[in-house]
Amino acid sequence: MTRAADADFERFVLAQSTPLLRFAEMLCGDRHTAEDLVQQALMRSYPKWHRLEGDRLRYVRRVLVNRFLSQARRRWSNEVPSDPVDNGWDDRSVADFAGEVQTREAVLSALGGLTVRERTVVALRYSQDLSEAETAELLGMAPGTVKSTASRALAKLRLAPDLIETGAGGTR
C-alpha cells in the first residue's frame, strides 16, 4: 500500500475507532468482544483500503456486522467463561459518578434480551443512524423485514425491566 493510503487508513482509524467500538459493543454486549470485532474489521479492511471507493466507513461497518453475525451463528467458541477474579477491590468503594454507567449497563442488558437479528437491526438503525433501506441493503434483507424487526425489538425494549427502572426506556 502507498504511504498516502497508509496515512488515510491511520486517519480513519483514529477518527472512527471509538464510534465503531460503541457500535460493536451494542451488537455483542461485551467490551472485550467489541474490541476484537473492531480489530478484526479493521484488519480485514486494511489490505483492500487503497482499492475502496466511496464510503469506507460503510465498508468497515459491513465487515464488522458480518464478523459479528458469523460469530453469533457459531454454537461454541472454544472459550470457557471462568469465575470472576477477586481483584481485591471493595465494590462499594467504586462510585457511580453520574449514573451513566448504570444507564449504559441497563441498555446493554436490555439489548441482550433481543435476538441477534433484532439487536443488529436496532444497532444499525438507531446507533449508526442508517435508514431502513441502508440497513436492509447491509443485512441483505427486505426493507419491510427491517421495519418489522425494528418494531418488534423496540416493543421488547419498551418492556425491558432494566430500562424501566432507570427511566431509560421511556414511558409505557
mmCIF file with all atom_site columns, C-alpha atoms in Angstrom:
data_model
loop_
_atom_site.group_PDB
_atom_site.id
_atom_site.type_symbol
_atom_site.label_atom_id
_atom_site.label_alt_id
_atom_site.label_comp_id
_atom_site.label_asym_id
_atom_site.label_entity_id
_atom_site.label_seq_id
_atom_site.pdbx_PDB_ins_code
_atom_site.Cartn_x
_atom_site.Cartn_y
_atom_site.Cartn_z
_atom_site.occupancy
_atom_site.B_iso_or_equiv
_atom_site.pdbx_formal_charge
_atom_site.auth_seq_id
_atom_site.auth_comp_id
_atom_site.auth_asym_id
_atom_site.auth_atom_id
_atom_site.pdbx_PDB_model_num
ATOM 1   C CA . MET A 1 1   ? 0.000   0.000   0.000  1.00 0.00 ? 1   MET A CA 1
ATOM 2   C CA . THR A 1 2   ? 1.192   3.549   -0.643 1.00 0.00 ? 2   THR A CA 1
ATOM 3   C CA . ARG A 1 3   ? 2.167   5.982   2.072  1.00 0.00 ? 3   ARG A CA 1
ATOM 4   C CA . ALA A 1 4   ? -0.853  8.124   1.247  1.00 0.00 ? 4   ALA A CA 1
ATOM 5   C CA . ALA A 1 5   ? -3.192  5.138   1.640  1.00 0.00 ? 5   ALA A CA 1
ATOM 6   C CA . ASP A 1 6   ? -1.460  4.187   4.905  1.00 0.00 ? 6   ASP A CA 1
ATOM 7   C CA . ALA A 1 7   ? -1.864  7.730   6.203  1.00 0.00 ? 7   ALA A CA 1
ATOM 8   C CA . ASP A 1 8   ? -5.502  7.774   5.104  1.00 0.00 ? 8   ASP A CA 1
ATOM 9   C CA . PHE A 1 9   ? -6.148  4.466   6.870  1.00 0.00 ? 9   PHE A CA 1
ATOM 10  C CA . GLU A 1 10  ? -4.444  5.757   10.020 1.00 0.00 ? 10  GLU A CA 1
ATOM 11  C CA . ARG A 1 11  ? -6.621  8.915   9.990  1.00 0.00 ? 11  ARG A CA 1
ATOM 12  C CA . PHE A 1 12  ? -9.710  6.746   9.527  1.00 0.00 ? 12  PHE A CA 1
ATOM 13  C CA . VAL A 1 13  ? -8.763  4.504   12.458 1.00 0.00 ? 13  VAL A CA 1
ATOM 14  C CA . LEU A 1 14  ? -8.096  7.491   14.721 1.00 0.00 ? 14  LEU A CA 1
ATOM 15  C CA . ALA A 1 15  ? -11.400 9.135   13.779 1.00 0.00 ? 15  ALA A CA 1
ATOM 16  C CA . GLN A 1 16  ? -13.658 6.066   13.700 1.00 0.00 ? 16  GLN A CA 1
ATOM 17  C CA . SER A 1 17  ? -12.315 3.616   16.307 1.00 0.00 ? 17  SER A CA 1
ATOM 18  C CA . THR A 1 18  ? -14.416 4.953   19.164 1.00 0.00 ? 18  THR A CA 1
ATOM 19  C CA . PRO A 1 19  ? -17.712 5.114   17.217 1.00 0.00 ? 19  PRO A CA 1
ATOM 20  C CA . LEU A 1 20  ? -17.053 1.650   15.780 1.00 0.00 ? 20  LEU A CA 1
ATOM 21  C CA . LEU A 1 21  ? -16.293 0.320   19.269 1.00 0.00 ? 21  LEU A CA 1
ATOM 22  C CA . ARG A 1 22  ? -19.561 1.736   20.651 1.00 0.00 ? 22  ARG A CA 1
ATOM 23  C CA . PHE A 1 23  ? -21.447 0.192   17.751 1.00 0.00 ? 23  PHE A CA 1
ATOM 24  C CA . ALA A 1 24  ? -19.740 -3.181  18.195 1.00 0.00 ? 24  ALA A CA 1
ATOM 25  C CA . GLU A 1 25  ? -20.499 -3.129  21.915 1.00 0.00 ? 25  GLU A CA 1
ATOM 26  C CA . MET A 1 26  ? -24.170 -2.570  21.134 1.00 0.00 ? 26  MET A CA 1
ATOM 27  C CA . LEU A 1 27  ? -24.062 -5.592  18.856 1.00 0.00 ? 27  LEU A CA 1
ATOM 28  C CA . CYS A 1 28  ? -22.331 -8.040  21.154 1.00 0.00 ? 28  CYS A CA 1
ATOM 29  C CA . GLY A 1 29  ? -22.906 -6.567  24.635 1.00 0.00 ? 29  GLY A CA 1
ATOM 30  C CA . ASP A 1 30  ? -19.324 -7.056  25.767 1.00 0.00 ? 30  ASP A CA 1
ATOM 31  C CA . ARG A 1 31  ? -16.493 -4.513  25.628 1.00 0.00 ? 31  ARG A CA 1
ATOM 32  C CA . HIS A 1 32  ? -13.723 -7.055  25.065 1.00 0.00 ? 32  HIS A CA 1
ATOM 33  C CA . THR A 1 33  ? -15.565 -8.884  22.288 1.00 0.00 ? 33  THR A CA 1
ATOM 34  C CA . ALA A 1 34  ? -16.398 -5.497  20.740 1.00 0.00 ? 34  ALA A CA 1
ATOM 35  C CA . GLU A 1 35  ? -12.709 -4.573  20.727 1.00 0.00 ? 35  GLU A CA 1
ATOM 36  C CA . ASP A 1 36  ? -11.937 -7.859  18.976 1.00 0.00 ? 36  ASP A CA 1
ATOM 37  C CA . LEU A 1 37  ? -14.678 -7.254  16.391 1.00 0.00 ? 37  LEU A CA 1
ATOM 38  C CA . VAL A 1 38  ? -13.395 -3.763  15.588 1.00 0.00 ? 38  VAL A CA 1
ATOM 39  C CA . GLN A 1 39  ? -9.825  -5.026  15.328 1.00 0.00 ? 39  GLN A CA 1
ATOM 40  C CA . GLN A 1 40  ? -10.890 -7.866  13.012 1.00 0.00 ? 40  GLN A CA 1
ATOM 41  C CA . ALA A 1 41  ? -12.915 -5.490  10.831 1.00 0.00 ? 41  ALA A CA 1
ATOM 42  C CA . LEU A 1 42  ? -10.001 -3.074  10.526 1.00 0.00 ? 42  LEU A CA 1
ATOM 43  C CA . MET A 1 43  ? -7.514  -5.882  9.857  1.00 0.00 ? 43  MET A CA 1
ATOM 44  C CA . ARG A 1 44  ? -9.720  -7.282  7.084  1.00 0.00 ? 44  ARG A CA 1
ATOM 45  C CA . SER A 1 45  ? -10.260 -3.817  5.585  1.00 0.00 ? 45  SER A CA 1
ATOM 46  C CA . TYR A 1 46  ? -6.626  -2.688  5.568  1.00 0.00 ? 46  TYR A CA 1
ATOM 47  C CA . PRO A 1 47  ? -5.358  -4.805  2.635  1.00 0.00 ? 47  PRO A CA 1
ATOM 48  C CA . LYS A 1 48  ? -8.206  -3.534  0.432  1.00 0.00 ? 48  LYS A CA 1
ATOM 49  C CA . TRP A 1 49  ? -8.064  0.077   1.645  1.00 0.00 ? 49  TRP A CA 1
ATOM 50  C CA . HIS A 1 50  ? -6.335  1.538   -1.422 1.00 0.00 ? 50  HIS A CA 1
ATOM 51  C CA . ARG A 1 51  ? -8.957  -0.050  -3.693 1.00 0.00 ? 51  ARG A CA 1
ATOM 52  C CA . LEU A 1 52  ? -12.018 1.032   -1.718 1.00 0.00 ? 52  LEU A CA 1
ATOM 53  C CA . GLU A 1 53  ? -14.013 3.797   -3.287 1.00 0.00 ? 53  GLU A CA 1
ATOM 54  C CA . GLY A 1 54  ? -16.863 5.742   -1.787 1.00 0.00 ? 54  GLY A CA 1
ATOM 55  C CA . ASP A 1 55  ? -17.981 5.343   1.794  1.00 0.00 ? 55  ASP A CA 1
ATOM 56  C CA . ARG A 1 56  ? -15.195 3.456   3.553  1.00 0.00 ? 56  ARG A CA 1
ATOM 57  C CA . LEU A 1 57  ? -16.997 3.609   6.896  1.00 0.00 ? 57  LEU A CA 1
ATOM 58  C CA . ARG A 1 58  ? -19.870 1.738   5.279  1.00 0.00 ? 58  ARG A CA 1
ATOM 59  C CA . TYR A 1 59  ? -17.469 -0.973  4.108  1.00 0.00 ? 59  TYR A CA 1
ATOM 60  C CA . VAL A 1 60  ? -15.815 -1.358  7.538  1.00 0.00 ? 60  VAL A CA 1
ATOM 61  C CA . ARG A 1 61  ? -19.218 -1.373  9.242  1.00 0.00 ? 61  ARG A CA 1
ATOM 62  C CA . ARG A 1 62  ? -20.351 -4.151  6.898  1.00 0.00 ? 62  ARG A CA 1
ATOM 63  C CA . VAL A 1 63  ? -17.235 -6.212  7.672  1.00 0.00 ? 63  VAL A CA 1
ATOM 64  C CA . LEU A 1 64  ? -17.860 -5.684  11.401 1.00 0.00 ? 64  LEU A CA 1
ATOM 65  C CA . VAL A 1 65  ? -21.509 -6.766  11.144 1.00 0.00 ? 65  VAL A CA 1
ATOM 66  C CA . ASN A 1 66  ? -20.563 -9.812  9.070  1.00 0.00 ? 66  ASN A CA 1
ATOM 67  C CA . ARG A 1 67  ? -17.936 -10.834 11.647 1.00 0.00 ? 67  ARG A CA 1
ATOM 68  C CA . PHE A 1 68  ? -20.484 -10.393 14.451 1.00 0.00 ? 68  PHE A CA 1
ATOM 69  C CA . LEU A 1 69  ? -23.147 -12.425 12.655 1.00 0.00 ? 69  LEU A CA 1
ATOM 70  C CA . SER A 1 70  ? -20.618 -15.117 11.792 1.00 0.00 ? 70  SER A CA 1
ATOM 71  C CA . GLN A 1 71  ? -19.562 -15.401 15.445 1.00 0.00 ? 71  GLN A CA 1
ATOM 72  C CA . ALA A 1 72  ? -23.181 -15.335 16.633 1.00 0.00 ? 72  ALA A CA 1
ATOM 73  C CA . ARG A 1 73  ? -24.002 -18.324 14.382 1.00 0.00 ? 73  ARG A CA 1
ATOM 74  C CA . ARG A 1 74  ? -21.307 -20.449 15.963 1.00 0.00 ? 74  ARG A CA 1
ATOM 75  C CA . ARG A 1 75  ? -22.588 -22.706 18.694 1.00 0.00 ? 75  ARG A CA 1
ATOM 76  C CA . TRP A 1 76  ? -19.327 -22.987 20.600 1.00 0.00 ? 76  TRP A CA 1
ATOM 77  C CA . SER A 1 77  ? -16.262 -20.792 20.541 1.00 0.00 ? 77  SER A CA 1
ATOM 78  C CA . ASN A 1 78  ? -13.556 -22.697 22.448 1.00 0.00 ? 78  ASN A CA 1
ATOM 79  C CA . GLU A 1 79  ? -13.749 -20.083 25.195 1.00 0.00 ? 79  GLU A CA 1
ATOM 80  C CA . VAL A 1 80  ? -14.994 -21.219 28.558 1.00 0.00 ? 80  VAL A CA 1
ATOM 81  C CA . PRO A 1 81  ? -16.022 -18.463 30.976 1.00 0.00 ? 81  PRO A CA 1
ATOM 82  C CA . SER A 1 82  ? -14.333 -18.622 34.333 1.00 0.00 ? 82  SER A CA 1
ATOM 83  C CA . ASP A 1 83  ? -15.422 -17.388 37.723 1.00 0.00 ? 83  ASP A CA 1
ATOM 84  C CA . PRO A 1 84  ? -14.830 -13.675 38.292 1.00 0.00 ? 84  PRO A CA 1
ATOM 85  C CA . VAL A 1 85  ? -11.373 -12.881 39.602 1.00 0.00 ? 85  VAL A CA 1
ATOM 86  C CA . ASP A 1 86  ? -11.165 -11.286 43.025 1.00 0.00 ? 86  ASP A CA 1
ATOM 87  C CA . ASN A 1 87  ? -9.216  -8.126  42.325 1.00 0.00 ? 87  ASN A CA 1
ATOM 88  C CA . GLY A 1 88  ? -9.154  -7.101  45.979 1.00 0.00 ? 88  GLY A CA 1
ATOM 89  C CA . TRP A 1 89  ? -11.353 -4.075  45.414 1.00 0.00 ? 89  TRP A CA 1
ATOM 90  C CA . ASP A 1 90  ? -14.282 -3.303  47.614 1.00 0.00 ? 90  ASP A CA 1
ATOM 91  C CA . ASP A 1 91  ? -17.096 -2.821  45.079 1.00 0.00 ? 91  ASP A CA 1
ATOM 92  C CA . ARG A 1 92  ? -18.808 -0.418  47.453 1.00 0.00 ? 92  ARG A CA 1
ATOM 93  C CA . SER A 1 93  ? -15.862 1.966   47.185 1.00 0.00 ? 93  SER A CA 1
ATOM 94  C CA . VAL A 1 94  ? -16.359 2.436   43.430 1.00 0.00 ? 94  VAL A CA 1
ATOM 95  C CA . ALA A 1 95  ? -18.881 5.222   42.958 1.00 0.00 ? 95  ALA A CA 1
ATOM 96  C CA . ASP A 1 96  ? -21.341 5.557   40.094 1.00 0.00 ? 96  ASP A CA 1
ATOM 97  C CA . PHE A 1 97  ? -20.148 9.052   39.232 1.00 0.00 ? 97  PHE A CA 1
ATOM 98  C CA . ALA A 1 98  ? -23.136 10.182  37.178 1.00 0.00 ? 98  ALA A CA 1
ATOM 99  C CA . GLY A 1 99  ? -25.471 7.277   36.720 1.00 0.00 ? 99  GLY A CA 1
ATOM 100 C CA . GLU A 1 100 ? -24.194 6.937   33.151 1.00 0.00 ? 100 GLU A CA 1
ATOM 101 C CA . VAL A 1 101 ? -22.650 3.563   33.856 1.00 0.00 ? 101 VAL A CA 1
ATOM 102 C CA . GLN A 1 102 ? -25.950 2.263   35.232 1.00 0.00 ? 102 GLN A CA 1
ATOM 103 C CA . THR A 1 103 ? -27.869 3.507   32.203 1.00 0.00 ? 103 THR A CA 1
ATOM 104 C CA . ARG A 1 104 ? -25.286 2.050   29.801 1.00 0.00 ? 104 ARG A CA 1
ATOM 105 C CA . GLU A 1 105 ? -25.416 -1.310  31.550 1.00 0.00 ? 105 GLU A CA 1
ATOM 106 C CA . ALA A 1 106 ? -29.225 -1.245  31.529 1.00 0.00 ? 106 ALA A CA 1
ATOM 107 C CA . VAL A 1 107 ? -29.267 -0.590  27.782 1.00 0.00 ? 107 VAL A CA 1
ATOM 108 C CA . LEU A 1 108 ? -26.737 -3.346  27.091 1.00 0.00 ? 108 LEU A CA 1
ATOM 109 C CA . SER A 1 109 ? -28.683 -5.734  29.320 1.00 0.00 ? 109 SER A CA 1
ATOM 110 C CA . ALA A 1 110 ? -31.935 -4.912  27.524 1.00 0.00 ? 110 ALA A CA 1
ATOM 111 C CA . LEU A 1 111 ? -30.239 -5.349  24.137 1.00 0.00 ? 111 LEU A CA 1
ATOM 112 C CA . GLY A 1 112 ? -29.055 -8.743  25.350 1.00 0.00 ? 112 GLY A CA 1
ATOM 113 C CA . GLY A 1 113 ? -32.713 -9.793  25.559 1.00 0.00 ? 113 GLY A CA 1
ATOM 114 C CA . LEU A 1 114 ? -33.135 -9.311  21.818 1.00 0.00 ? 114 LEU A CA 1
ATOM 115 C CA . THR A 1 115 ? -32.426 -11.876 19.129 1.00 0.00 ? 115 THR A CA 1
ATOM 116 C CA . VAL A 1 116 ? -29.223 -11.443 17.132 1.00 0.00 ? 116 VAL A CA 1
ATOM 117 C CA . ARG A 1 117 ? -31.218 -10.119 14.169 1.00 0.00 ? 117 ARG A CA 1
ATOM 118 C CA . GLU A 1 118 ? -33.208 -7.649  16.311 1.00 0.00 ? 118 GLU A CA 1
ATOM 119 C CA . ARG A 1 119 ? -30.086 -6.416  18.064 1.00 0.00 ? 119 ARG A CA 1
ATOM 120 C CA . THR A 1 120 ? -28.260 -5.924  14.761 1.00 0.00 ? 120 THR A CA 1
ATOM 121 C CA . VAL A 1 121 ? -31.170 -4.013  13.227 1.00 0.00 ? 121 VAL A CA 1
ATOM 122 C CA . VAL A 1 122 ? -31.539 -1.767  16.301 1.00 0.00 ? 122 VAL A CA 1
ATOM 123 C CA . ALA A 1 123 ? -27.809 -1.054  16.426 1.00 0.00 ? 123 ALA A CA 1
ATOM 124 C CA . LEU A 1 124 ? -27.651 -0.176  12.734 1.00 0.00 ? 124 LEU A CA 1
ATOM 125 C CA . ARG A 1 125 ? -30.860 1.862   12.658 1.00 0.00 ? 125 ARG A CA 1
ATOM 126 C CA . TYR A 1 126 ? -30.510 3.811   15.882 1.00 0.00 ? 126 TYR A CA 1
ATOM 127 C CA . SER A 1 127 ? -26.828 3.761   16.824 1.00 0.00 ? 127 SER A CA 1
ATOM 128 C CA . GLN A 1 128 ? -25.456 4.153   13.304 1.00 0.00 ? 128 GLN A CA 1
ATOM 129 C CA . ASP A 1 129 ? -28.456 6.210   12.122 1.00 0.00 ? 129 ASP A CA 1
ATOM 130 C CA . LEU A 1 130 ? -28.946 4.181   8.949  1.00 0.00 ? 130 LEU A CA 1
ATOM 131 C CA . SER A 1 131 ? -32.205 4.293   7.052  1.00 0.00 ? 131 SER A CA 1
ATOM 132 C CA . GLU A 1 132 ? -34.384 1.202   6.655  1.00 0.00 ? 132 GLU A CA 1
ATOM 133 C CA . ALA A 1 133 ? -33.148 0.866   3.074  1.00 0.00 ? 133 ALA A CA 1
ATOM 134 C CA . GLU A 1 134 ? -29.470 1.159   4.073  1.00 0.00 ? 134 GLU A CA 1
ATOM 135 C CA . THR A 1 135 ? -29.934 -1.349  6.898  1.00 0.00 ? 135 THR A CA 1
ATOM 136 C CA . ALA A 1 136 ? -31.767 -3.734  4.577  1.00 0.00 ? 136 ALA A CA 1
ATOM 137 C CA . GLU A 1 137 ? -29.001 -3.495  1.989  1.00 0.00 ? 137 GLU A CA 1
ATOM 138 C CA . LEU A 1 138 ? -26.248 -4.055  4.554  1.00 0.00 ? 138 LEU A CA 1
ATOM 139 C CA . LEU A 1 139 ? -28.006 -7.101  6.042  1.00 0.00 ? 139 LEU A CA 1
ATOM 140 C CA . GLY A 1 140 ? -29.303 -8.467  2.732  1.00 0.00 ? 140 GLY A CA 1
ATOM 141 C CA . MET A 1 141 ? -32.972 -8.382  3.687  1.00 0.00 ? 141 MET A CA 1
ATOM 142 C CA . ALA A 1 142 ? -36.100 -6.579  2.536  1.00 0.00 ? 142 ALA A CA 1
ATOM 143 C CA . PRO A 1 143 ? -36.832 -3.109  3.942  1.00 0.00 ? 143 PRO A CA 1
ATOM 144 C CA . GLY A 1 144 ? -40.158 -4.401  5.264  1.00 0.00 ? 144 GLY A CA 1
ATOM 145 C CA . THR A 1 145 ? -38.304 -7.056  7.244  1.00 0.00 ? 145 THR A CA 1
ATOM 146 C CA . VAL A 1 146 ? -36.068 -4.374  8.748  1.00 0.00 ? 146 VAL A CA 1
ATOM 147 C CA . LYS A 1 147 ? -39.143 -2.325  9.670  1.00 0.00 ? 147 LYS A CA 1
ATOM 148 C CA . SER A 1 148 ? -40.987 -5.218  11.322 1.00 0.00 ? 148 SER A CA 1
ATOM 149 C CA . THR A 1 149 ? -37.841 -6.460  13.088 1.00 0.00 ? 149 THR A CA 1
ATOM 150 C CA . ALA A 1 150 ? -37.149 -2.973  14.460 1.00 0.00 ? 150 ALA A CA 1
ATOM 151 C CA . SER A 1 151 ? -40.755 -2.652  15.585 1.00 0.00 ? 151 SER A CA 1
ATOM 152 C CA . ARG A 1 152 ? -40.645 -5.961  17.485 1.00 0.00 ? 152 ARG A CA 1
ATOM 153 C CA . ALA A 1 153 ? -37.282 -5.092  19.027 1.00 0.00 ? 153 ALA A CA 1
ATOM 154 C CA . LEU A 1 154 ? -38.439 -1.653  20.190 1.00 0.00 ? 154 LEU A CA 1
ATOM 155 C CA . ALA A 1 155 ? -41.580 -3.188  21.700 1.00 0.00 ? 155 ALA A CA 1
ATOM 156 C CA . LYS A 1 156 ? -39.362 -5.590  23.688 1.00 0.00 ? 156 LYS A CA 1
ATOM 157 C CA . LEU A 1 157 ? -37.072 -2.750  24.773 1.00 0.00 ? 157 LEU A CA 1
ATOM 158 C CA . ARG A 1 158 ? -40.012 -0.669  25.993 1.00 0.00 ? 158 ARG A CA 1
ATOM 159 C CA . LEU A 1 159 ? -40.914 -3.516  28.354 1.00 0.00 ? 159 LEU A CA 1
ATOM 160 C CA . ALA A 1 160 ? -37.348 -4.290  29.499 1.00 0.00 ? 160 ALA A CA 1
ATOM 161 C CA . PRO A 1 161 ? -37.336 -4.086  33.308 1.00 0.00 ? 161 PRO A CA 1
ATOM 162 C CA . ASP A 1 162 ? -33.788 -2.692  33.436 1.00 0.00 ? 162 ASP A CA 1
ATOM 163 C CA . LEU A 1 163 ? -34.732 0.242   31.225 1.00 0.00 ? 163 LEU A CA 1
ATOM 164 C CA . ILE A 1 164 ? -37.980 0.914   33.052 1.00 0.00 ? 164 ILE A CA 1
ATOM 165 C CA . GLU A 1 165 ? -36.147 1.010   36.420 1.00 0.00 ? 165 GLU A CA 1
ATOM 166 C CA . THR A 1 166 ? -33.535 3.507   35.181 1.00 0.00 ? 166 THR A CA 1
ATOM 167 C CA . GLY A 1 167 ? -36.019 5.599   33.218 1.00 0.00 ? 167 GLY A CA 1
ATOM 168 C CA . ALA A 1 168 ? -34.072 4.988   30.001 1.00 0.00 ? 168 ALA A CA 1
ATOM 169 C CA . GLY A 1 169 ? -36.921 3.112   28.344 1.00 0.00 ? 169 GLY A CA 1
ATOM 170 C CA . GLY A 1 170 ? -39.378 5.968   28.245 1.00 0.00 ? 170 GLY A CA 1
ATOM 171 C CA . THR A 1 171 ? -42.986 5.604   29.257 1.00 0.00 ? 171 THR A CA 1
ATOM 172 C CA . ARG A 1 172 ? -45.108 2.547   28.722 1.00 0.00 ? 172 ARG A CA 1
#
